[in-house]
XYZ file of C-alpha atoms in Angstrom:
777
model
C 61.586 -65.268 47.006
C 65.130 -66.180 47.937
C 65.733 -69.413 49.747
C 66.686 -69.297 53.379
C 67.404 -71.736 56.157
C 63.871 -71.217 57.485
C 61.084 -73.591 56.556
C 58.008 -72.201 54.843
C 55.792 -70.525 57.405
C 52.373 -72.011 58.020
C 49.964 -69.078 57.488
C 47.785 -70.274 60.352
C 48.693 -68.753 63.738
C 50.342 -71.148 66.143
C 48.910 -71.474 69.618
C 51.960 -71.612 71.919
C 52.392 -75.148 73.220
C 52.953 -73.655 76.650
C 49.393 -72.410 76.718
C 47.954 -75.781 75.743
C 49.882 -77.347 78.599
C 48.932 -74.511 80.886
C 45.222 -74.883 80.221
C 45.387 -78.584 81.028
C 47.331 -77.941 84.218
C 44.995 -75.193 85.342
C 41.749 -77.151 85.119
C 42.034 -79.066 88.419
C 43.506 -76.060 90.170
C 40.650 -73.868 89.006
C 38.073 -76.318 90.295
C 39.554 -76.372 93.776
C 40.614 -72.734 94.130
C 37.894 -70.795 92.404
C 35.040 -73.091 91.572
C 34.421 -75.370 88.619
C 35.163 -73.764 85.251
C 36.829 -70.572 86.530
C 38.834 -69.129 83.612
C 42.587 -68.546 83.748
C 44.051 -65.048 83.528
C 47.260 -64.408 81.624
C 49.988 -63.200 83.972
C 48.363 -64.606 87.118
C 48.085 -67.964 88.816
C 44.561 -69.286 89.270
C 44.451 -68.102 92.873
C 45.795 -64.662 91.919
C 43.310 -64.466 89.070
C 40.361 -64.815 91.443
C 41.520 -61.789 93.438
C 42.400 -59.814 90.289
C 39.016 -60.474 88.721
C 37.293 -59.327 91.923
C 39.389 -56.147 91.846
C 38.381 -55.460 88.234
C 34.722 -55.979 89.071
C 35.009 -53.363 91.805
C 36.774 -51.091 89.311
C 33.987 -51.575 86.734
C 31.339 -50.757 89.338
C 32.905 -47.319 89.750
C 32.394 -46.317 86.084
C 29.407 -44.023 85.569
C 28.450 -42.869 82.032
C 26.609 -39.835 83.435
C 29.901 -38.562 84.837
C 31.637 -38.945 81.467
C 28.870 -36.892 79.883
C 29.141 -34.135 82.501
C 32.927 -33.946 82.280
C 32.807 -33.686 78.497
C 30.166 -30.952 78.607
C 32.373 -28.906 80.909
C 35.668 -29.518 79.103
C 34.118 -28.751 75.676
C 32.219 -25.638 76.786
C 34.735 -23.197 75.242
C 37.627 -23.297 72.740
C 40.552 -25.140 74.299
C 43.368 -24.904 71.769
C 46.920 -24.333 73.027
C 47.261 -20.926 74.668
C 43.530 -20.341 75.172
C 42.149 -19.438 78.608
C 39.972 -22.556 78.637
C 42.974 -24.764 77.899
C 44.576 -23.674 81.181
C 41.229 -23.842 83.021
C 40.747 -27.423 81.805
C 44.220 -28.376 83.043
C 43.406 -27.035 86.490
C 40.006 -28.757 86.462
C 41.555 -32.114 85.597
C 44.345 -31.701 88.165
C 41.799 -30.924 90.859
C 39.718 -33.990 89.952
C 42.777 -36.235 90.306
C 43.532 -34.734 93.707
C 39.926 -35.136 94.800
C 40.190 -38.844 93.933
C 43.333 -39.344 95.997
C 46.036 -39.076 93.324
C 49.253 -37.051 93.649
C 48.710 -34.560 90.811
C 50.555 -31.552 89.455
C 50.841 -29.474 86.293
C 54.144 -29.477 84.391
C 54.580 -26.403 82.190
C 56.559 -26.267 78.945
C 57.153 -23.343 76.573
C 56.788 -24.222 72.900
C 56.675 -22.476 69.575
C 53.019 -22.319 68.609
C 52.157 -19.814 65.849
C 48.646 -18.365 65.836
C 46.896 -16.464 63.068
C 47.033 -12.704 62.894
C 45.709 -12.345 59.336
C 44.689 -14.557 56.429
C 42.855 -14.104 53.149
C 42.286 -15.950 49.889
C 40.988 -14.415 46.645
C 40.390 -15.628 43.136
C 41.709 -12.737 41.025
C 41.315 -14.202 37.520
C 39.419 -15.023 35.356
C 36.684 -13.936 37.794
C 36.640 -12.383 41.257
C 35.840 -14.362 44.432
C 36.800 -13.900 48.079
C 36.834 -16.985 50.275
C 35.002 -16.650 53.595
C 37.513 -18.779 55.579
C 34.972 -18.974 58.408
C 32.642 -21.538 59.915
C 29.195 -20.026 60.618
C 27.040 -21.039 63.602
C 24.808 -24.082 63.149
C 21.270 -24.330 64.481
C 21.088 -26.621 67.480
C 24.813 -26.444 68.256
C 25.136 -24.274 71.343
C 28.872 -23.626 71.094
C 29.240 -23.057 67.352
C 28.720 -19.317 67.708
C 30.703 -18.574 70.873
C 33.527 -16.041 71.014
C 37.189 -17.051 70.963
C 37.115 -19.593 68.123
C 40.460 -19.598 66.328
C 39.893 -19.193 62.559
C 40.743 -22.266 60.469
C 44.450 -22.585 59.700
C 47.284 -25.068 59.282
C 49.819 -24.525 62.020
C 53.542 -24.436 61.094
C 52.999 -23.432 57.499
C 55.014 -20.347 56.581
C 53.776 -16.778 56.459
C 53.498 -15.342 52.980
C 51.786 -13.064 50.440
C 51.752 -14.859 47.102
C 49.859 -14.726 43.821
C 49.998 -17.418 41.194
C 48.265 -19.739 38.777
C 46.312 -22.576 40.358
C 46.926 -26.286 39.726
C 44.624 -29.049 40.979
C 46.710 -31.872 42.438
C 44.205 -34.494 43.624
C 45.388 -35.651 47.084
C 48.815 -34.074 46.635
C 50.743 -37.286 47.237
C 53.908 -38.433 45.453
C 52.133 -40.546 42.828
C 49.954 -37.562 41.874
C 53.036 -35.634 40.726
C 53.859 -38.514 38.399
C 50.408 -38.226 36.827
C 50.838 -34.473 36.378
C 54.234 -35.013 34.769
C 52.694 -37.428 32.264
C 50.418 -34.553 31.239
C 53.242 -32.052 30.974
C 52.206 -30.034 34.031
C 54.753 -28.579 36.460
C 53.740 -26.951 39.754
C 56.907 -24.846 40.081
C 56.002 -21.210 40.680
C 52.318 -22.054 41.040
C 49.806 -22.499 43.866
C 48.497 -26.030 44.268
C 45.092 -27.038 45.599
C 44.723 -30.565 46.976
C 41.981 -32.393 48.767
C 42.272 -33.986 52.175
C 42.638 -37.760 52.220
C 44.848 -40.608 50.991
C 47.711 -39.541 53.262
C 48.673 -37.237 56.085
C 47.971 -33.544 55.499
C 51.538 -32.440 56.278
C 52.936 -34.381 53.335
C 50.836 -32.407 50.860
C 52.558 -29.037 51.398
C 55.918 -30.701 52.031
C 55.824 -32.335 48.597
C 54.491 -29.127 47.047
C 57.413 -27.245 48.572
C 59.882 -29.830 47.252
C 58.390 -29.423 43.771
C 58.733 -25.623 43.842
C 55.147 -24.544 44.497
C 54.473 -21.098 45.965
C 51.762 -22.245 48.381
C 49.413 -25.123 49.123
C 45.635 -24.995 49.657
C 43.937 -28.048 51.172
C 40.172 -28.544 51.085
C 37.700 -31.235 52.146
C 35.936 -32.629 49.089
C 32.366 -33.845 49.730
C 33.264 -37.109 47.982
C 35.491 -37.983 50.948
C 34.079 -35.820 53.700
C 30.642 -34.358 53.048
C 27.303 -34.994 51.393
C 28.516 -37.936 49.299
C 29.078 -39.792 52.577
C 25.784 -38.886 54.252
C 23.604 -36.048 55.497
C 25.618 -33.023 56.549
C 25.518 -31.313 59.918
C 23.136 -30.472 61.573
C 20.729 -32.835 59.806
C 23.344 -35.573 59.811
C 26.866 -35.834 61.121
C 28.953 -35.150 58.005
C 30.922 -32.012 57.154
C 28.745 -29.083 56.063
C 29.730 -26.927 53.065
C 31.600 -24.334 55.139
C 33.218 -26.777 57.561
C 37.036 -26.669 57.546
C 39.578 -29.212 58.736
C 42.301 -27.473 60.695
C 45.514 -29.303 61.456
C 49.256 -29.316 61.831
C 51.648 -29.502 58.898
C 54.738 -29.870 61.086
C 57.070 -32.366 59.449
C 56.529 -35.172 61.963
C 58.404 -37.616 59.759
C 61.624 -36.072 61.173
C 60.656 -35.697 64.842
C 57.629 -34.823 66.921
C 57.289 -32.107 69.524
C 58.411 -28.500 69.739
C 60.231 -27.676 66.496
C 62.835 -25.556 68.303
C 63.949 -28.159 70.892
C 64.434 -31.510 69.135
C 65.524 -34.233 71.528
C 65.254 -32.161 74.728
C 62.318 -30.917 76.797
C 61.053 -27.421 76.016
C 61.603 -26.075 79.488
C 61.993 -22.366 80.154
C 65.792 -22.520 79.977
C 66.107 -25.016 77.115
C 68.483 -24.203 74.276
C 66.416 -23.451 71.164
C 67.037 -23.480 67.444
C 66.587 -20.294 65.465
C 63.237 -20.280 63.703
C 64.911 -20.354 60.288
C 66.899 -23.447 61.280
C 63.967 -25.577 62.457
C 63.758 -28.385 59.865
C 60.178 -29.413 60.666
C 58.663 -25.991 59.838
C 57.588 -25.558 56.213
C 58.855 -22.768 53.986
C 55.645 -22.142 52.008
C 52.201 -20.939 53.174
C 49.513 -23.577 53.702
C 45.787 -22.850 54.004
C 42.817 -25.144 54.730
C 39.467 -24.210 53.213
C 35.929 -25.571 52.987
C 34.425 -27.151 49.901
C 32.118 -24.134 49.627
C 35.212 -21.920 49.253
C 37.007 -24.452 47.046
C 34.279 -24.821 44.419
C 34.685 -21.391 42.739
C 38.452 -21.883 42.572
C 38.204 -25.336 41.018
C 35.450 -24.251 38.636
C 37.733 -21.530 37.276
C 40.410 -23.999 36.186
C 40.893 -25.094 32.584
C 43.457 -27.417 31.077
C 43.115 -31.211 30.903
C 40.146 -32.870 32.559
C 41.243 -34.637 35.715
C 41.625 -38.438 35.585
C 38.513 -40.300 36.817
C 39.998 -41.184 40.204
C 40.863 -37.519 40.800
C 37.289 -36.299 40.492
C 35.403 -35.388 43.636
C 31.693 -34.832 44.255
C 31.363 -31.104 43.596
C 28.933 -30.240 40.754
C 31.718 -29.162 38.389
C 34.046 -30.653 35.822
C 37.389 -31.140 37.540
C 40.247 -29.670 35.490
C 43.952 -29.713 36.291
C 45.036 -26.254 35.147
C 47.399 -24.503 35.295
C 45.185 -21.444 35.132
C 43.464 -19.484 33.941
C 42.514 -19.383 37.615
C 44.890 -17.158 39.585
C 44.696 -16.778 43.327
C 46.109 -14.360 45.884
C 46.861 -15.864 49.316
C 48.006 -14.064 52.466
C 48.957 -15.537 55.867
C 50.579 -13.703 58.770
C 51.089 -15.273 62.199
C 52.251 -14.615 65.731
C 55.350 -16.811 66.112
C 55.782 -16.466 69.877
C 56.228 -19.177 72.510
C 53.081 -20.398 74.264
C 52.685 -22.389 77.508
C 51.679 -26.045 77.625
C 50.003 -27.536 80.689
C 50.540 -31.263 81.159
C 48.662 -32.750 84.109
C 50.639 -35.619 85.668
C 49.040 -37.762 88.393
C 50.539 -40.663 90.334
C 49.592 -43.507 92.630
C 52.885 -44.876 94.042
C 53.390 -48.632 93.854
C 53.595 -50.619 97.079
C 56.226 -53.160 95.967
C 57.960 -51.695 92.900
C 57.507 -47.921 93.059
C 60.238 -47.454 90.462
C 58.290 -49.436 87.855
C 55.782 -47.197 86.052
C 52.610 -48.033 84.155
C 51.998 -44.821 82.185
C 48.557 -43.965 80.779
C 47.853 -40.889 78.649
C 45.270 -39.049 76.554
C 45.539 -35.513 75.255
C 43.175 -32.781 76.363
C 43.670 -29.930 73.871
C 41.446 -29.601 70.793
C 41.492 -27.528 67.639
C 38.365 -25.787 68.892
C 36.058 -27.606 71.346
C 37.326 -31.101 70.665
C 34.446 -33.133 72.084
C 35.327 -36.187 69.967
C 38.987 -35.393 69.390
C 40.196 -35.758 72.135
C 37.727 -35.332 74.991
C 35.860 -38.589 74.309
C 39.068 -40.395 75.226
C 39.944 -37.948 77.987
C 36.704 -38.524 79.907
C 37.108 -42.319 79.645
C 40.570 -41.948 81.154
C 39.156 -39.744 83.920
C 36.584 -42.444 84.686
C 39.426 -44.944 85.082
C 41.262 -42.566 87.402
C 38.204 -42.032 89.609
C 37.544 -45.779 89.866
C 41.200 -46.451 90.705
C 41.068 -43.690 93.298
C 38.105 -45.432 94.954
C 40.090 -48.681 95.071
C 42.991 -46.856 96.702
C 40.699 -45.280 99.283
C 39.361 -48.755 100.095
C 42.864 -49.923 100.989
C 44.217 -51.365 97.712
C 47.505 -50.154 96.234
C 49.058 -51.282 92.950
C 52.331 -53.214 93.059
C 53.775 -50.849 90.448
C 53.347 -47.079 90.239
C 50.531 -45.703 88.082
C 51.217 -42.489 86.157
C 48.226 -40.885 84.437
C 48.856 -37.976 82.046
C 46.458 -35.438 80.539
C 48.546 -34.058 77.684
C 48.397 -30.581 76.223
C 49.481 -29.608 72.723
C 48.927 -32.899 70.905
C 47.120 -31.308 67.991
C 49.982 -29.064 66.814
C 52.477 -31.935 66.812
C 52.419 -34.175 69.909
C 53.983 -31.314 71.841
C 53.005 -32.010 75.446
C 53.747 -35.730 75.413
C 57.013 -35.327 73.501
C 58.353 -32.563 75.734
C 57.473 -34.549 78.866
C 58.981 -37.736 77.426
C 62.185 -35.949 76.411
C 62.441 -34.206 79.792
C 61.995 -37.483 81.686
C 63.700 -39.733 79.136
C 66.213 -41.312 81.527
C 63.533 -42.166 84.108
C 61.181 -43.555 81.477
C 63.826 -45.717 79.833
C 64.752 -47.109 83.242
C 61.321 -47.422 84.874
C 58.379 -47.451 82.443
C 56.901 -50.892 81.739
C 54.075 -49.623 79.489
C 52.751 -46.501 77.817
C 49.006 -46.905 77.109
C 47.455 -44.228 74.912
C 43.974 -43.316 73.799
C 42.646 -40.378 71.825
C 39.191 -40.471 70.221
C 36.362 -42.854 71.122
C 32.871 -43.531 69.730
C 30.367 -46.311 69.134
C 31.629 -49.328 67.284
C 34.449 -51.819 67.378
C 37.559 -52.212 69.476
C 40.700 -51.028 67.686
C 44.083 -51.722 69.245
C 47.569 -51.066 67.943
C 50.959 -51.345 69.539
C 53.780 -53.578 70.664
C 52.980 -57.141 69.676
C 54.256 -58.567 72.955
C 50.932 -57.224 74.303
C 48.754 -59.000 71.755
C 47.724 -61.923 73.994
C 47.059 -59.671 76.992
C 44.872 -57.363 74.909
C 42.883 -60.280 73.525
C 42.253 -61.721 76.938
C 41.124 -58.345 78.296
C 38.825 -57.803 75.282
C 37.265 -61.234 75.779
C 36.076 -60.062 79.184
C 34.625 -56.671 78.188
C 30.981 -56.627 77.086
C 30.061 -54.799 73.879
C 27.234 -52.392 74.821
C 25.190 -52.887 71.625
C 25.343 -56.639 71.083
C 26.027 -58.105 74.524
C 28.864 -60.295 73.260
C 32.473 -59.612 74.186
C 34.243 -56.833 72.318
C 36.697 -59.465 71.072
C 33.865 -61.624 69.656
C 32.299 -58.634 67.919
C 35.625 -57.589 66.434
C 36.235 -61.120 65.171
C 32.855 -61.072 63.434
C 33.647 -57.738 61.818
C 37.009 -58.912 60.485
C 35.428 -62.003 58.944
C 32.493 -60.065 57.485
C 34.685 -57.349 56.019
C 37.121 -59.887 54.639
C 34.337 -61.311 52.490
C 34.382 -59.515 49.140
C 36.251 -56.437 50.372
C 38.600 -54.668 47.973
C 41.761 -53.384 49.718
C 43.176 -49.970 48.894
C 46.719 -51.153 48.141
C 48.947 -54.217 48.470
C 49.992 -53.386 52.030
C 46.327 -53.077 53.003
C 45.625 -56.367 51.230
C 48.336 -58.231 53.132
C 47.183 -56.786 56.463
C 43.607 -57.833 55.687
C 44.650 -61.362 54.723
C 46.681 -61.708 57.910
C 43.811 -60.453 60.068
C 41.326 -62.754 58.365
C 43.554 -65.826 58.826
C 43.920 -65.118 62.527
C 40.205 -64.428 62.960
C 39.277 -67.676 61.199
C 41.679 -69.676 63.353
C 39.797 -68.683 66.494
C 42.880 -67.655 68.477
C 44.178 -64.198 69.290
C 43.088 -61.406 66.988
C 45.944 -59.270 65.654
C 46.713 -55.858 66.956
C 47.869 -53.331 64.379
C 51.317 -51.756 64.192
C 51.678 -48.132 65.288
C 52.783 -45.387 62.925
C 52.190 -41.885 64.233
C 49.361 -39.431 64.799
C 48.942 -39.533 68.565
C 50.928 -39.349 71.783
C 52.428 -42.842 71.712
C 55.052 -41.731 69.179
C 57.752 -40.349 71.530
C 57.366 -43.266 73.920
C 57.470 -46.095 71.370
C 59.466 -44.839 68.428
C 61.921 -42.504 70.164
C 62.424 -44.013 73.641
C 61.558 -47.609 72.744
C 58.940 -48.250 75.432
C 56.308 -50.963 75.160
C 53.228 -49.097 73.931
C 49.558 -49.644 73.180
C 46.777 -47.514 71.701
C 43.116 -48.327 72.416
C 39.876 -46.899 71.031
C 36.383 -47.873 69.897
C 35.126 -46.602 66.558
C 33.383 -47.456 63.299
C 29.689 -46.625 63.729
C 29.819 -42.862 64.152
C 29.765 -39.832 61.864
C 32.439 -37.940 63.770
C 34.924 -37.808 60.878
C 32.609 -35.297 59.239
C 33.501 -32.672 61.847
C 37.131 -33.658 62.398
C 39.222 -30.638 63.471
C 36.376 -28.174 62.945
C 34.342 -25.964 65.266
C 31.495 -28.471 64.834
C 33.362 -31.129 66.825
C 31.204 -30.137 69.761
C 29.355 -31.643 72.691
C 26.039 -31.281 70.836
C 27.406 -33.126 67.796
C 28.964 -35.904 69.898
C 25.852 -36.732 71.897
C 23.896 -37.087 68.641
C 26.376 -38.890 66.400
C 29.277 -40.136 68.527
C 28.362 -42.104 71.647
C 25.002 -40.739 72.840
C 24.817 -42.839 76.023
C 28.583 -42.829 76.697
C 28.353 -46.620 76.920
C 31.429 -46.957 74.712
C 33.251 -44.489 76.919
C 32.667 -46.953 79.742
C 33.775 -49.842 77.490
C 37.012 -47.996 76.737
C 37.578 -47.299 80.425
C 37.043 -50.983 81.215
C 39.387 -52.101 78.435
C 42.196 -49.683 79.202
C 41.661 -49.952 82.953
C 41.923 -53.740 82.982
C 45.170 -53.584 80.983
C 46.544 -51.012 83.435
C 45.549 -53.029 86.495
C 47.027 -56.271 85.158
C 50.269 -54.579 84.131
C 50.424 -53.003 87.577
C 49.779 -56.155 89.618
C 51.191 -59.168 87.737
C 54.209 -60.600 89.563
C 55.969 -61.049 86.224
C 55.080 -58.631 83.431
C 52.442 -60.319 81.206
C 54.204 -60.329 77.838
C 53.820 -63.063 75.225
C 56.372 -63.306 72.437
C 55.201 -65.993 69.996
C 52.665 -63.639 68.451
C 55.339 -60.963 68.150
C 57.738 -63.387 66.458
C 55.086 -64.522 63.973
C 54.180 -60.919 63.217
C 57.791 -59.902 62.555
C 58.122 -63.040 60.456
C 55.140 -61.910 58.404
C 56.688 -58.452 57.982
C 59.865 -60.099 56.719
C 57.942 -62.171 54.185
C 56.306 -58.947 53.000
C 59.775 -57.530 52.268
C 60.555 -60.549 50.071
C 57.244 -60.098 48.262
C 57.696 -56.332 47.896
C 61.111 -56.680 46.279
C 59.948 -59.496 43.988
C 56.850 -57.553 42.932
C 58.846 -54.394 42.196
C 61.227 -56.471 40.083
C 58.345 -58.024 38.175
C 56.695 -54.639 37.551
C 59.976 -53.039 36.471
C 60.546 -55.766 33.889
C 56.938 -55.595 32.686
C 57.033 -51.795 32.344
C 60.297 -51.955 30.413
C 58.734 -54.451 28.017
C 55.647 -52.285 27.480
C 57.815 -49.223 26.841
C 59.933 -51.136 24.338
C 56.770 -52.225 22.540
C 55.469 -48.623 22.489
C 52.290 -49.989 24.085
C 51.313 -46.823 25.959
C 51.557 -44.603 22.896
C 49.554 -47.038 20.786
C 46.868 -47.354 23.461
C 46.599 -43.584 24.121
C 43.834 -41.306 22.876
C 45.687 -38.995 20.443
C 43.362 -36.110 21.333
C 44.379 -36.288 25.016
C 48.122 -36.130 25.396
C 49.336 -38.367 28.206
C 52.949 -39.505 28.163
C 53.862 -43.066 29.121
C 55.037 -43.745 32.683
C 58.678 -43.057 33.438
C 60.955 -46.075 33.191
C 61.638 -47.709 36.569
C 65.178 -48.658 37.596
C 66.147 -52.321 37.529
C 65.665 -54.147 40.801
C 68.682 -56.092 42.082
C 68.538 -59.279 44.100
C 68.675 -58.576 47.836
C 70.297 -60.940 50.312
C 67.600 -61.458 52.953
C 69.394 -64.419 54.565
C 70.622 -62.477 57.662
C 67.097 -61.248 58.348
C 65.520 -64.658 57.709
C 67.956 -66.278 60.136
C 67.264 -63.645 62.796
C 63.521 -64.255 62.456
C 64.009 -68.026 62.740
C 65.988 -67.517 65.944
C 63.332 -65.083 67.229
C 60.624 -67.701 66.752
C 62.633 -70.270 68.685
C 63.487 -67.840 71.488
C 59.882 -66.663 71.764
C 58.536 -70.210 71.905
C 61.028 -71.160 74.612
C 60.168 -68.167 76.790
C 56.416 -68.615 76.423
C 56.665 -72.293 77.377
C 58.728 -71.482 80.453
C 56.383 -68.648 81.482
C 53.404 -70.957 81.019
C 54.937 -73.454 83.428
C 55.463 -70.699 85.994
C 51.814 -69.662 85.838
C 50.681 -73.275 85.933
C 52.203 -73.746 89.348
C 55.912 -74.138 88.741
C 58.552 -72.854 91.185
C 57.867 -69.205 91.985
C 60.452 -66.548 91.367
C 61.297 -64.522 94.416
C 63.425 -61.532 95.302
C 66.387 -60.757 93.095
C 65.497 -63.274 90.366
C 62.024 -61.807 89.834
C 63.429 -58.280 89.919
C 66.021 -59.234 87.301
C 63.402 -60.901 85.086
C 61.072 -57.908 85.194
C 63.974 -55.579 84.448
C 64.786 -57.636 81.355
C 61.144 -57.616 80.246
C 60.812 -53.886 80.895
C 63.669 -53.255 78.458
C 62.655 -55.700 75.738
C 60.976 -53.142 73.465
C 63.987 -50.834 73.728
C 66.116 -53.645 72.312
C 64.205 -53.208 69.054
C 65.754 -49.745 68.732
C 69.164 -48.607 67.590
C 70.853 -45.405 68.752
C 71.807 -44.563 65.154
C 68.145 -44.209 64.305
C 66.534 -44.626 60.914
C 68.106 -43.336 57.687
C 67.818 -39.552 57.494
C 65.860 -39.220 60.756
C 67.852 -40.349 63.788
C 65.145 -39.232 66.275
C 63.141 -42.305 65.180
C 64.980 -45.281 66.647
C 62.566 -48.214 66.422
C 63.483 -50.770 63.784
C 60.135 -52.588 63.662
C 57.591 -49.719 63.644
C 57.859 -46.168 62.275
C 55.660 -43.644 60.493
C 56.439 -43.651 56.798
C 58.336 -40.784 55.183
C 55.651 -40.731 52.474
C 52.685 -41.828 54.583
C 53.055 -39.577 57.642
C 50.722 -41.259 60.105
C 50.717 -44.587 58.279
C 53.109 -47.205 59.637
C 56.042 -48.762 57.837
C 57.166 -52.026 59.397
C 60.854 -52.969 59.389
C 61.227 -49.402 58.102
C 64.972 -49.310 57.540
C 64.574 -51.899 54.793
C 60.992 -51.351 53.622
C 61.272 -47.630 52.924
C 64.534 -48.126 51.023
C 62.823 -50.710 48.812
C 59.801 -48.443 48.339
C 62.068 -45.606 47.180
C 64.376 -47.759 44.994
C 67.349 -47.028 47.264
C 68.833 -50.461 46.783
C 72.235 -49.930 48.393
C 70.481 -48.610 51.497
C 68.122 -51.587 51.549
C 71.067 -53.979 51.320
C 72.828 -52.143 54.157
C 69.844 -52.132 56.506
C 69.009 -55.836 56.159
C 71.968 -56.897 58.362
C 71.487 -53.869 60.663
C 67.860 -54.856 61.257
C 68.895 -58.497 61.688
C 71.426 -57.437 64.346
C 68.684 -55.573 66.243
C 66.503 -58.707 66.257
C 69.464 -60.864 67.318
C 70.146 -58.607 70.321
C 66.466 -58.913 71.211
C 66.722 -62.707 71.083
C 69.757 -62.691 73.372
C 67.838 -60.751 76.043
C 64.811 -63.007 75.625
C 66.994 -66.087 76.050
C 68.414 -64.570 79.236
C 64.876 -64.053 80.530
C 64.014 -67.671 79.711
C 67.032 -68.904 81.646
C 65.731 -67.144 84.756
C 62.490 -69.117 84.502
C 64.234 -72.524 84.570
């Protein structure tokens, strides 16, 4: 690691000195104002905290798990994919509920490109004959699995086509898998590849296949990852049955989310649209999802080399790579017309700052019934809205405006949220103080990801929410899980390992638990990574078997009440968690952000860049030595031809000094602000009028200062320079992405260029934070 002017970072998290002073100052105040031992509340004075806690208790009393169950049963009673009759009926149902509860609610309609199947077929034509069923049969005990109107399994935004070719098995179809094929002399050009779901986002599998010249891509769920190797299959257990199929979008979300024909602008009726052939996020080859029952005859017909051990699934066959002698014939034809989206937008105007918005969203559309994904999160959000409506009817009004959104079209590519965000971009950039997202929800552990200025607020909220199964706080249960999993757990890769080590250090220290960084995969993406709004994603998960029916017709009400959250107690826990965050963001005089945790997190990301570059340099030198010594050839089995790995380019020294200096300044600026804010909450001079308005305006725009209008290399729609979905991970996050992804891809000139660009972004952030601190003195 290169030297810098920053001292070596203590791996233990620092508790801001302001909070130590604050706790001492609050103790006598708490005794007199709220009774001995009353706890403080971040963002509120002791007196304000008493009233806020009473408000939240009234909110909690309005949450009824029986209502969540009834709403889900209704919303999941028929297929509700984009364009279906039930999708529109659900939008009207949700709108009417909001109105009944006292919200101002309306439906905003957008017109988006959403292809639907007209015809599809898949046949093995050599060396034997087999026709894939491409259907999901009804299951005993699942009332909706046999209803009419179920869209057949497909991957939306793959191309139409009628192709025949030799089959090649490609493991998970990720970039490293092509390297393994190349070592065995196998090329996928002019062939049809079959990959299994897992190890990366589905859309990358056909994208990489297309880039390597394949004719088409088939994706199946192997029982090793998603079936009987994991547990009993549905209906006996919750895991994917043999004919279950994972639908999904293959839109190239690494470039931009939303309607592929209207990048950067809302897909209103009169919007200017790209020609279909010019839409860069639509693939050029056909893509087809199939079940493992349909995949087995295709894989069994392959010959060629036996697949490497890590490529072998759990089907009762020997996994071969091909190519051939298996040949398949694949046909897909679609209706490429525009379809309507129905976003439900509901508001409670703020009493003091109506132009400051706390935005809360969860999507409503599913691939079929969508009980788990997304209606488990939708009904929790509805419970929040009803409880808030009761507070409003009792005479309370939030200081800031609440905006609740029931999104349509998330499943095809975050369509509803992106089109609304792009349509209202100027208002959101000016007014939104938070976008809080949820999606799926089940029994288990709290999982939060988002802007790290929210980390302390989230921890404090979680410490006050009771875990339904254990009776401890959801924060205490999560801490126990992190520590237990950290013992003896083997991470999947080095990035996972570093994240685990960081989480374990924080959990052991007893302070705030870390929140994860956001990549993509749900509706926060346009708000955080395009517009630069402070964002948070909340869910509970980890003890369910819902992944076994992900994006299938078996993601139903009957499945959820057996294997998801049978009592809907975790739906209530999610509503409490998200609702308390919303209420505190709405009512705190000064927005409750804490920046020391953010600074330490960005510092850790910067250290990871040093380590990544050093490790790539070490591996490049080691590989070169092994190649020079002919080690791979000497170690190889001469009866199984596997070429040595390709030589890696030399790794230059990178000058990280500008970034290290920016991080050092960020730590100092964050510490100064947090100390000053702590004094304010501890009873210092109150900010009034114009000064408070100016401070909140600065805080509202802090996250946007982590963006740059030029965007990230090769994808200007993504503007955030701390968090972005990876070009080769899809949903998975890349932190400090301008630099990290260049290092990952050996683009060394680009990495060198984006170190000072990223440092300049952080320096601008520090300048705004220093201005906010000055207002507190």
